[in-house]
Coordinates of C-alpha atoms in Angstrom, one line a residue:
M1 CA 157.3 -10.9 -4.6
A2 CA 158.2 -13.0 -7.6
M3 CA 157.2 -10.1 -9.9
V4 CA 159.7 -7.7 -8.2
D5 CA 162.8 -7.0 -10.2
I6 CA 165.3 -6.9 -7.3
A7 CA 168.2 -5.7 -9.5
A8 CA 166.1 -2.8 -10.8
V9 CA 165.0 -1.8 -7.3
F10 CA 168.6 -1.9 -6.1
D11 CA 169.8 0.1 -9.1
Y12 CA 167.0 2.7 -8.4
R13 CA 167.9 3.0 -4.8
R14 CA 171.5 3.3 -5.6
K15 CA 170.9 6.1 -8.1
L16 CA 168.6 7.8 -5.5
Y17 CA 171.3 7.6 -2.8
F18 CA 173.9 9.3 -5.0
E19 CA 171.5 12.0 -6.3
I20 CA 170.4 12.8 -2.8
G21 CA 174.1 12.9 -1.7
E22 CA 174.9 15.2 -4.6
K23 CA 172.2 17.5 -3.6
N24 CA 173.4 17.6 0.0
V25 CA 177.0 18.2 -1.0
K26 CA 175.9 21.0 -3.3
V27 CA 173.8 22.8 -0.7
A28 CA 176.4 22.3 2.1
L29 CA 179.2 23.7 0.0
S30 CA 177.2 26.6 -1.3
N31 CA 176.1 27.6 2.2
G32 CA 179.4 27.0 3.9
E33 CA 178.0 24.3 6.2
D34 CA 180.1 22.3 8.5
T35 CA 179.3 18.9 7.0
C36 CA 181.8 16.0 6.6
F37 CA 181.5 14.5 3.1
L38 CA 184.2 11.8 3.4
P39 CA 181.8 8.8 3.9
Y40 CA 179.8 9.8 0.9
F41 CA 182.9 10.4 -1.2
Q42 CA 184.1 6.9 -0.1
S43 CA 180.9 5.5 -1.5
C44 CA 181.3 7.4 -4.8
A45 CA 184.8 6.1 -5.2
T46 CA 183.8 2.5 -4.4
E47 CA 180.9 2.6 -6.8
D48 CA 182.8 4.6 -9.5
Y49 CA 180.3 7.4 -9.3
H50 CA 182.3 10.2 -10.8
N51 CA 179.4 12.6 -11.4
I52 CA 180.1 14.1 -8.0
L53 CA 183.2 15.8 -9.5
C54 CA 181.1 17.7 -12.1
T55 CA 178.7 18.7 -9.3
I56 CA 181.4 20.2 -7.2
D57 CA 182.8 21.9 -10.3
K58 CA 179.5 23.6 -10.9
V59 CA 179.4 24.9 -7.2
A60 CA 182.9 26.2 -7.6
C61 CA 182.1 28.1 -10.8
E62 CA 179.0 29.6 -9.1
A63 CA 180.7 30.3 -5.8
S64 CA 179.8 33.5 -4.0
S65 CA 183.1 33.8 -2.3
L66 CA 186.7 32.8 -2.3
A67 CA 186.1 30.7 0.8
V68 CA 183.4 28.6 -1.0
A69 CA 185.5 28.1 -4.1
A70 CA 188.6 27.0 -2.2
R71 CA 186.6 24.4 -0.2
C72 CA 185.2 23.1 -3.4
L73 CA 188.7 22.6 -4.7
A74 CA 189.7 20.9 -1.5
S75 CA 186.6 18.6 -1.8
I76 CA 187.5 17.5 -5.3
A77 CA 191.0 16.7 -3.9
D78 CA 189.3 14.6 -1.2
V79 CA 187.3 12.8 -3.9
L80 CA 190.4 12.1 -5.9
G81 CA 192.4 11.0 -2.9
T82 CA 189.6 8.5 -2.1
M83 CA 189.5 7.3 -5.6
A84 CA 193.3 6.6 -5.6
A85 CA 193.1 4.9 -2.2
S86 CA 196.4 3.6 -1.2
G87 CA 197.5 2.9 -4.7
G88 CA 198.6 6.4 -5.7
G89 CA 201.3 7.1 -3.2
L90 CA 201.5 10.1 -0.9
R91 CA 198.9 12.8 -1.4
S92 CA 201.2 15.6 -0.3
G93 CA 203.8 16.5 -2.9
P94 CA 204.6 18.8 -5.8
A95 CA 201.9 20.5 -7.8
A96 CA 203.8 22.0 -10.7
N97 CA 203.0 20.0 -13.7
K98 CA 202.9 22.4 -16.8
S99 CA 199.6 20.8 -17.9
W100 CA 197.9 22.7 -15.0
K101 CA 199.7 25.9 -15.5
Q102 CA 196.9 27.7 -17.5
A103 CA 194.4 26.9 -14.9
F104 CA 196.6 28.1 -12.1
R105 CA 197.2 31.4 -13.9
L106 CA 193.5 31.9 -14.4
L107 CA 192.9 31.4 -10.7
E108 CA 195.7 33.9 -9.8
E109 CA 193.8 36.4 -12.0
L110 CA 190.6 35.4 -10.0
K111 CA 188.9 34.1 -13.1
I112 CA 187.5 31.3 -11.0
N113 CA 184.9 30.0 -13.5
D114 CA 187.5 29.8 -16.2
G115 CA 190.1 28.2 -14.0
V116 CA 187.8 25.6 -12.6
T117 CA 186.6 24.8 -16.1
V118 CA 190.1 24.3 -17.4
M119 CA 191.0 22.2 -14.4
A120 CA 188.0 19.9 -15.0
K121 CA 189.0 19.4 -18.6
E122 CA 192.6 18.6 -17.7
R123 CA 191.4 16.3 -14.9
K124 CA 190.0 13.9 -17.4
N125 CA 193.5 13.0 -18.5
W126 CA 194.5 12.0 -15.0
L127 CA 191.9 9.4 -14.0
K128 CA 193.4 6.3 -15.7
R129 CA 195.8 5.2 -12.8
P130 CA 195.9 5.7 -9.0
D131 CA 199.3 7.5 -9.3
L132 CA 197.9 10.0 -11.8
I133 CA 194.8 10.5 -9.8
I134 CA 196.8 11.4 -6.6
R135 CA 198.9 13.8 -8.6
A136 CA 195.7 15.4 -9.8
A137 CA 194.6 15.7 -6.2
R138 CA 197.9 17.5 -5.4
H139 CA 197.1 20.0 -8.1
Y140 CA 193.6 20.7 -6.7
E141 CA 195.2 21.3 -3.4
G142 CA 197.7 23.7 -5.1
A143 CA 194.7 25.5 -6.7
E144 CA 193.1 25.7 -3.3
Q145 CA 196.2 27.3 -1.9
I146 CA 196.1 30.0 -4.6
L147 CA 192.5 31.0 -3.5
I148 CA 193.6 31.0 0.2
R149 CA 196.4 33.3 -0.7
K150 CA 194.1 35.6 -2.5
A151 CA 191.6 35.6 0.5
V152 CA 194.4 36.4 2.9
S153 CA 195.8 39.2 0.6
T154 CA 192.6 41.1 1.4
A155 CA 194.4 42.1 4.6
S156 CA 196.4 44.6 2.6
R157 CA 193.3 46.9 2.7
F158 CA 194.2 47.6 6.3
V159 CA 197.7 48.8 5.6
T160 CA 197.9 52.6 5.8
T161 CA 200.9 54.8 5.6
T162 CA 201.5 58.5 5.9
P163 CA 204.4 60.5 4.2
Q164 CA 207.3 61.6 6.2
E165 CA 210.8 63.0 5.4
L166 CA 213.3 60.7 3.8
P167 CA 216.4 59.9 5.9
P168 CA 219.6 61.5 4.7
L169 CA 221.4 59.6 1.9
S170 CA 224.1 57.2 3.2
E171 CA 224.3 58.7 6.7
I172 CA 221.5 57.1 8.8
W173 CA 220.5 53.6 9.6
V174 CA 216.9 52.9 10.4
V175 CA 217.0 50.1 12.9
A176 CA 214.0 47.9 14.0
S177 CA 214.3 45.4 16.8
S178 CA 211.9 43.1 18.4
G179 CA 211.5 40.3 21.0
A180 CA 210.0 36.9 20.3
R181 CA 206.5 35.7 21.1
I182 CA 205.0 33.0 23.2
D183 CA 201.5 31.8 22.3
L184 CA 199.4 31.2 25.5
A185 CA 196.0 30.2 24.0
G186 CA 194.1 30.0 20.8
G187 CA 196.9 29.3 18.3
W188 CA 195.8 27.5 15.0
S189 CA 192.6 29.6 15.0
D190 CA 194.7 32.3 13.3
T191 CA 195.5 29.9 10.4
P192 CA 193.8 30.6 7.1
P193 CA 191.2 29.6 6.1
I194 CA 190.2 28.8 9.7
T195 CA 190.7 32.4 10.7
Y196 CA 188.2 33.9 8.2
E197 CA 185.8 31.0 8.1
H198 CA 185.4 30.2 11.9
G199 CA 187.0 33.3 13.3
G200 CA 190.2 33.4 15.4
A201 CA 191.1 34.5 18.9
V202 CA 194.7 34.2 20.3
V203 CA 196.3 35.3 23.5
N204 CA 200.1 35.8 23.2
A205 CA 202.9 37.9 24.6
A206 CA 206.0 39.6 23.3
V207 CA 209.1 38.4 25.3
T208 CA 212.8 39.0 25.7
I209 CA 215.0 36.0 26.2
D210 CA 217.7 36.5 28.9
D211 CA 216.9 40.2 28.5
K212 CA 217.8 40.2 24.8
R213 CA 215.7 41.2 21.8
P214 CA 216.9 38.6 19.2
I215 CA 215.1 39.8 16.0
G216 CA 215.9 42.8 14.0
A217 CA 216.7 44.6 10.8
K218 CA 218.3 47.8 9.6
A219 CA 218.2 49.8 6.4
R220 CA 219.8 52.9 4.9
R221 CA 219.7 54.8 1.6
I222 CA 222.8 54.5 -0.5
R223 CA 224.1 56.4 -3.5
D224 CA 224.4 53.4 -5.9
P225 CA 221.0 52.6 -7.6
I226 CA 221.1 49.0 -6.5
I227 CA 219.6 46.9 -3.7
K228 CA 222.2 45.4 -1.3
L229 CA 220.9 42.6 1.0
V230 CA 222.9 41.4 3.9
L231 CA 221.8 38.2 5.8
I232 CA 223.4 37.9 9.2
G233 CA 223.4 34.5 10.8
D234 CA 226.2 32.0 11.6
S235 CA 227.9 33.6 8.6
K236 CA 227.1 36.8 6.5
T237 CA 225.6 36.5 3.1
V238 CA 225.6 39.5 0.7
I239 CA 223.3 39.6 -2.3
T240 CA 223.3 42.5 -4.8
C241 CA 220.3 43.2 -6.9
A242 CA 221.2 45.4 -9.9
E243 CA 218.4 44.2 -12.2
I244 CA 214.7 43.5 -11.8
S245 CA 215.5 39.9 -12.7
D246 CA 217.6 39.6 -9.6
L247 CA 214.4 39.8 -7.6
E248 CA 212.3 37.3 -9.5
D249 CA 212.8 34.5 -7.0
Y250 CA 211.0 36.5 -4.3
N251 CA 208.2 33.9 -4.2
K252 CA 210.6 31.0 -3.6
P253 CA 210.9 30.8 0.2
H254 CA 214.2 28.9 0.2
A255 CA 216.0 31.2 -2.2
P256 CA 218.6 33.3 -0.4
G257 CA 217.1 36.7 0.5
A258 CA 213.6 35.8 -0.8
L259 CA 211.9 37.4 2.3
L260 CA 213.9 40.6 1.9
K261 CA 213.2 40.8 -1.9
A262 CA 209.5 40.2 -1.3
A263 CA 209.5 43.0 1.2
F264 CA 210.8 45.5 -1.3
L265 CA 207.9 44.6 -3.6
C266 CA 205.3 44.4 -0.8
T267 CA 206.2 48.0 0.3
E268 CA 206.0 49.1 -3.4
I269 CA 209.5 50.5 -3.2
I270 CA 210.0 48.5 -6.4
S271 CA 207.4 47.6 -9.0
F272 CA 208.3 44.1 -10.3
A273 CA 205.7 44.3 -13.0
S274 CA 207.1 47.6 -14.5
S275 CA 209.1 47.6 -17.6
T276 CA 211.3 50.4 -16.1
P277 CA 214.7 49.0 -15.2
L278 CA 215.5 48.7 -11.5
K279 CA 218.2 51.4 -11.5
Q280 CA 215.9 53.9 -13.1
Q281 CA 213.0 53.1 -10.7
L282 CA 215.4 53.7 -7.8
L283 CA 216.9 56.9 -9.1
E284 CA 213.6 58.5 -10.1
K285 CA 211.9 57.8 -6.8
Y286 CA 214.8 57.8 -4.2
S287 CA 217.9 59.3 -6.0
G288 CA 219.8 56.1 -5.1
G289 CA 219.4 52.6 -3.8
F290 CA 219.0 50.8 -0.5
E291 CA 221.0 48.5 1.9
L292 CA 219.1 46.2 4.1
H293 CA 220.5 43.9 6.9
S294 CA 218.5 41.3 8.8
W295 CA 219.1 38.9 11.7
A296 CA 217.4 36.5 14.0
H297 CA 219.5 35.2 16.8
L298 CA 217.3 32.2 17.5
P299 CA 217.7 28.6 16.4
Q300 CA 215.7 27.6 13.3
G301 CA 212.4 26.1 14.2
S302 CA 212.4 27.7 17.6
G303 CA 208.6 28.0 17.5
L304 CA 208.8 31.6 18.7
G305 CA 207.4 33.2 15.5
T306 CA 210.8 34.3 14.3
S307 CA 210.1 34.5 10.5
S308 CA 206.9 36.6 10.8
I309 CA 208.4 38.9 13.4
L310 CA 211.5 39.3 11.2
A311 CA 209.2 40.1 8.3
G312 CA 207.5 42.9 10.4
A313 CA 210.9 44.4 11.4
I314 CA 212.0 44.5 7.8
M315 CA 208.7 46.0 6.6
A316 CA 208.9 48.7 9.3
C317 CA 212.5 49.5 8.3
L318 CA 211.6 49.8 4.6
F319 CA 208.5 51.8 5.2
T320 CA 210.6 54.3 7.3
V321 CA 213.6 54.4 5.1
S322 CA 211.5 55.1 2.1
G323 CA 209.8 58.1 3.8
R324 CA 206.6 56.5 5.1
K325 CA 205.2 56.1 8.7
C326 CA 202.8 53.3 9.8
D327 CA 201.5 51.9 13.0
N328 CA 201.9 48.3 14.3
E329 CA 198.4 47.3 13.1
S330 CA 199.4 48.2 9.6
I331 CA 202.7 46.2 9.9
V332 CA 200.7 43.2 11.2
H333 CA 198.5 43.2 8.1
S334 CA 201.4 44.0 5.8
V335 CA 203.1 40.8 7.0
L336 CA 200.1 38.8 6.2
Y337 CA 200.2 40.2 2.6
L338 CA 204.0 39.7 2.4
E339 CA 203.8 36.0 3.4
Q340 CA 201.2 35.4 0.7
M341 CA 203.6 37.0 -1.9
L342 CA 206.4 34.7 -0.5
T343 CA 203.9 31.8 -0.8
T344 CA 204.7 30.6 2.7
G345 CA 201.2 31.3 3.9
G346 CA 200.7 31.2 7.7
G347 CA 198.5 33.0 10.2
W348 CA 198.7 36.3 12.0
Q349 CA 199.5 35.5 15.6
D350 CA 203.3 35.5 15.3
Q351 CA 203.7 39.1 14.1
V352 CA 201.1 40.3 16.6
G353 CA 202.8 38.4 19.5
G354 CA 206.3 39.8 18.8
L355 CA 205.6 43.2 17.4
V356 CA 202.9 44.5 19.8
E357 CA 204.1 44.9 23.3
G358 CA 203.0 43.1 26.4
V359 CA 200.1 40.5 26.6
K360 CA 197.2 40.8 24.3
I361 CA 194.2 39.1 22.8
S362 CA 193.7 39.4 19.1
R363 CA 190.6 38.4 17.2
S364 CA 189.7 38.0 13.5
P365 CA 186.0 37.9 12.6
P366 CA 184.8 35.1 10.4
K367 CA 184.6 37.1 7.1
L368 CA 186.7 38.7 4.4
P369 CA 188.5 41.0 4.0
L370 CA 190.7 39.5 6.8
K371 CA 191.2 41.9 9.7
V372 CA 192.9 41.4 12.9
N373 CA 191.7 43.4 15.9
I374 CA 194.3 43.6 18.7
T375 CA 193.4 44.3 22.3
K376 CA 196.1 44.9 24.8
L377 CA 195.2 43.3 28.1
D378 CA 194.8 45.6 31.1
T379 CA 197.1 43.6 33.4
K380 CA 198.4 45.0 36.7
E381 CA 202.1 45.8 36.9
S382 CA 202.4 43.7 40.1
F383 CA 201.0 40.7 38.2
I384 CA 203.5 41.0 35.3
T385 CA 206.3 41.3 37.8
E386 CA 205.2 38.0 39.3
L387 CA 204.8 36.4 35.9
N388 CA 208.3 37.5 35.0
K389 CA 209.7 35.8 38.0
R390 CA 208.2 32.5 36.9
L391 CA 208.4 32.5 33.2
L392 CA 211.0 30.2 31.8
L393 CA 211.8 29.2 28.3
I394 CA 213.5 25.8 27.6
Y395 CA 215.2 25.0 24.3
T396 CA 214.5 21.3 23.8
G397 CA 216.3 20.9 20.5
K398 CA 215.7 20.9 16.8
T399 CA 212.0 20.9 15.7
R400 CA 210.9 17.6 14.1
L401 CA 207.4 18.0 12.7
A402 CA 205.7 16.1 10.0
K403 CA 206.8 17.8 6.7
N404 CA 203.2 18.3 5.7
L405 CA 201.6 19.2 9.0
L406 CA 200.0 22.4 7.9
Q407 CA 198.5 20.7 4.9
D408 CA 197.1 17.9 7.1
V409 CA 195.5 20.4 9.4
L410 CA 194.0 22.2 6.5
R411 CA 192.6 18.9 5.0
G412 CA 191.0 18.2 8.4
W413 CA 189.5 21.6 8.5
Y414 CA 188.1 21.5 4.9
S415 CA 186.9 17.9 5.4
K416 CA 185.1 19.1 8.5
L417 CA 186.4 16.2 10.6
P418 CA 184.4 15.7 13.8
E419 CA 187.7 15.8 15.8
I420 CA 188.8 19.1 14.3
L421 CA 185.6 21.4 14.4
P422 CA 184.9 21.3 18.2
N423 CA 188.6 21.6 18.9
V424 CA 188.8 24.9 16.9
H425 CA 185.8 26.2 18.9
N426 CA 187.5 25.2 22.1
L427 CA 190.7 26.9 21.1
T428 CA 189.0 30.3 20.8
S429 CA 186.9 29.9 23.9
N430 CA 190.0 29.0 25.9
A431 CA 191.7 32.1 24.5
E432 CA 188.8 34.3 26.0
K433 CA 189.2 32.4 29.3
S434 CA 192.9 33.0 29.3
A435 CA 192.5 36.8 28.6
K436 CA 190.1 37.1 31.6
A437 CA 192.6 35.3 33.8
F438 CA 195.3 37.8 32.8
I439 CA 193.0 40.7 33.5
D440 CA 191.9 39.2 36.9
G441 CA 195.6 38.5 37.8
N442 CA 194.9 34.8 38.3
L443 CA 198.3 33.1 37.7
E444 CA 197.0 29.6 38.4
L445 CA 194.1 30.0 35.9
V446 CA 196.5 31.4 33.3
G447 CA 198.6 28.2 33.8
N448 CA 195.5 26.0 33.5
C449 CA 194.6 27.6 30.3
L450 CA 198.1 27.0 29.0
N451 CA 197.9 23.4 29.9
E452 CA 194.5 23.1 28.1
Y453 CA 195.9 24.9 25.1
W454 CA 198.8 22.3 24.8
H455 CA 196.2 19.5 24.9
Q456 CA 194.3 21.3 22.1
K457 CA 197.4 21.7 20.0
K458 CA 198.1 18.0 20.2
K459 CA 194.6 17.3 18.9
M460 CA 195.1 19.7 15.9
A461 CA 198.6 18.2 15.2
P462 CA 199.1 14.7 16.5
G463 CA 202.7 13.8 17.0
C464 CA 203.8 17.3 18.0
E465 CA 205.1 16.1 21.3
P466 CA 208.4 14.4 21.1
A467 CA 209.2 11.7 23.7
L468 CA 211.9 13.8 25.3
V469 CA 209.5 16.7 25.7
T470 CA 207.0 14.3 27.4
E471 CA 209.6 13.3 30.0
I472 CA 210.6 16.9 30.7
M473 CA 207.0 18.0 31.0
T474 CA 206.1 15.1 33.3
A475 CA 209.1 15.9 35.5
L476 CA 208.3 19.7 35.7
K477 CA 204.5 19.2 36.1
P478 CA 204.5 19.3 40.0
H479 CA 206.5 22.5 39.8
S480 CA 204.5 24.5 37.2
Y481 CA 201.1 26.1 36.8
G482 CA 201.2 25.4 33.1
Q483 CA 203.5 24.5 30.2
S484 CA 203.5 24.1 26.4
L485 CA 205.8 23.8 23.4
A486 CA 205.9 27.0 21.4
G487 CA 204.1 27.3 18.0
A488 CA 203.1 24.1 16.4
G489 CA 205.4 22.0 18.7
G490 CA 207.6 19.2 17.6
G491 CA 210.6 20.5 19.4
G492 CA 212.1 24.0 19.6
F493 CA 211.3 26.1 22.8
M494 CA 208.9 25.1 25.5
Y495 CA 207.9 27.5 28.2
L496 CA 206.4 27.1 31.6
I497 CA 205.1 29.2 34.5
T498 CA 206.7 27.9 37.7
K499 CA 204.9 27.8 41.0
E500 CA 207.8 29.4 42.8
G501 CA 209.6 32.5 41.5
N502 CA 213.2 32.5 40.4
S503 CA 213.3 28.8 39.9
I504 CA 215.8 28.5 37.1
R505 CA 218.4 26.6 39.1
E506 CA 215.7 24.0 40.4
V507 CA 214.4 23.5 36.8
N508 CA 217.9 23.1 35.5
A509 CA 218.6 20.5 38.2
I510 CA 215.4 18.5 37.4
I511 CA 216.1 18.5 33.7
S512 CA 219.7 17.4 34.1
K513 CA 218.5 14.1 35.7
I514 CA 216.7 13.2 32.4
K515 CA 218.7 11.2 29.9
G516 CA 219.2 12.9 26.5
T517 CA 218.9 16.5 27.8
E518 CA 222.7 17.3 27.6
N519 CA 221.9 20.0 24.9
V520 CA 218.7 21.3 26.6
T521 CA 219.1 24.9 27.9
V522 CA 216.9 27.0 30.2
H523 CA 216.4 30.7 29.7
R524 CA 214.7 33.5 31.5
G525 CA 211.6 35.0 29.7
T526 CA 210.5 38.5 30.4
I527 CA 207.3 40.2 29.0
D528 CA 208.5 42.8 26.6
R529 CA 206.9 46.2 27.2
E530 CA 208.3 47.8 24.1
G531 CA 207.3 45.6 21.2
L532 CA 208.6 46.7 17.8
K533 CA 211.2 49.5 18.4
I534 CA 212.4 51.9 15.7
S535 CA 215.7 53.8 16.3
Y536 CA 218.2 55.6 14.2
E537 CA 222.0 55.1 14.1
Q538 CA 224.8 57.1 12.4
H539 CA 226.5 55.1 9.7
R540 CA 230.1 54.1 10.3
C541 CA 232.6 52.7 7.8
G542 CA 232.5 48.9 8.1
D543 CA 229.3 49.0 9.9
S544 CA 227.6 45.7 10.6
C545 CA 225.3 44.2 13.2

């Protein structure tokens, strides 16, 4: 034993450990395996073993798919985040430093090899201090988002339109109206990249609220070769676009009218890349311009899918007013594409839920291009009648979710955290169970699936149940088959299926006894049997919604 060089043996074993780990990471990333690398990345950071970054770079450059390349970028962000530890500040934050601009442009052009190579070169300048390392991690997550957007944009292949006659100039409004949506099982599985890597399955329903369809848009052709946008909310905002440059903030979600501007580009009414002036484009193709109004009479952060449903209503208006006809399936996929242009991301269940009538299960297979297959559930009319008697929506107040909730969920997915993977599988299996309960007319089982779904949501996004909501749910539990907050939770609307029909008074009485519920309101929910509705109205002077 005296002859053994312990230091040399230890060094050899250390080297062997990291080489084997590198190989395992390379194989798992290349093959899309559900392996969590975080413990290994922690060892790499502790021992200053940075060669793992070069290994992942190589896998990304050789990636056979956008999904593999995006996970590689997410993995590099994980390595960098581990290297910075707690000394670098928050990992979530801006990713807009001009030093990374060239790499981002290359990725936008799908020159992945070149983009990854430029990023690796730039990364060397950001490894000196924890705060710089964490900023580099943010830019890798920004790059990952570019590839996710490109992957989701493949949904545009499933948008088809057929020509139809243009509406008369100035005289006719094309009006699109829709209800909201409630998600009943499987939400989060529709979120990219989960939806095209694992596969998604969601049960949801289109609903009216107190017999009202709160979301809509209307458009008409006008003689002036401009685009006039009217945003109707607590006040009315009018935006006039007379030049192409007036549309350039279409990809800044918080810019006034960004959604409407992106819709004009997504429907290809206007070509942003063209050197032809806006007025000339409009005159040559349509002999004039367009006026577009939009509205959503729901509180911000309602959880009822408002923005995506509104996007669908806008797209339907613009397709129709520009002389094209398309079905709901095309609208659903066009909204996916639109939201990538807008850079808001998001899944597909919101637009499916509100735009397609009734209760349905929708599925996306684990592959690209991203396609959503919608199946309307064969439910008995008598069952829907009983459900309508028991369906209540409760507005609990303004949504308060962690600012970076979606990014945290995506990190958990890409890191293959053991608490996330089985939960995603359970989300989709619960959706299948819920769909069968609807077909069988089993209201109690529908409620059980809804309760299970809420537990699954809380695993995906811890902290999404405010204390006040916990009190309300606890008080209503004996009186309901099932209940959940809408969407990602955090506030907004919750909904429940009561055991007794027509219980709105009783529910109001129970809630009124809870401290802090002075602004909580209870509403009747009804399954919407129409979905997206297109109608025509004669224009009147001073016309408004």
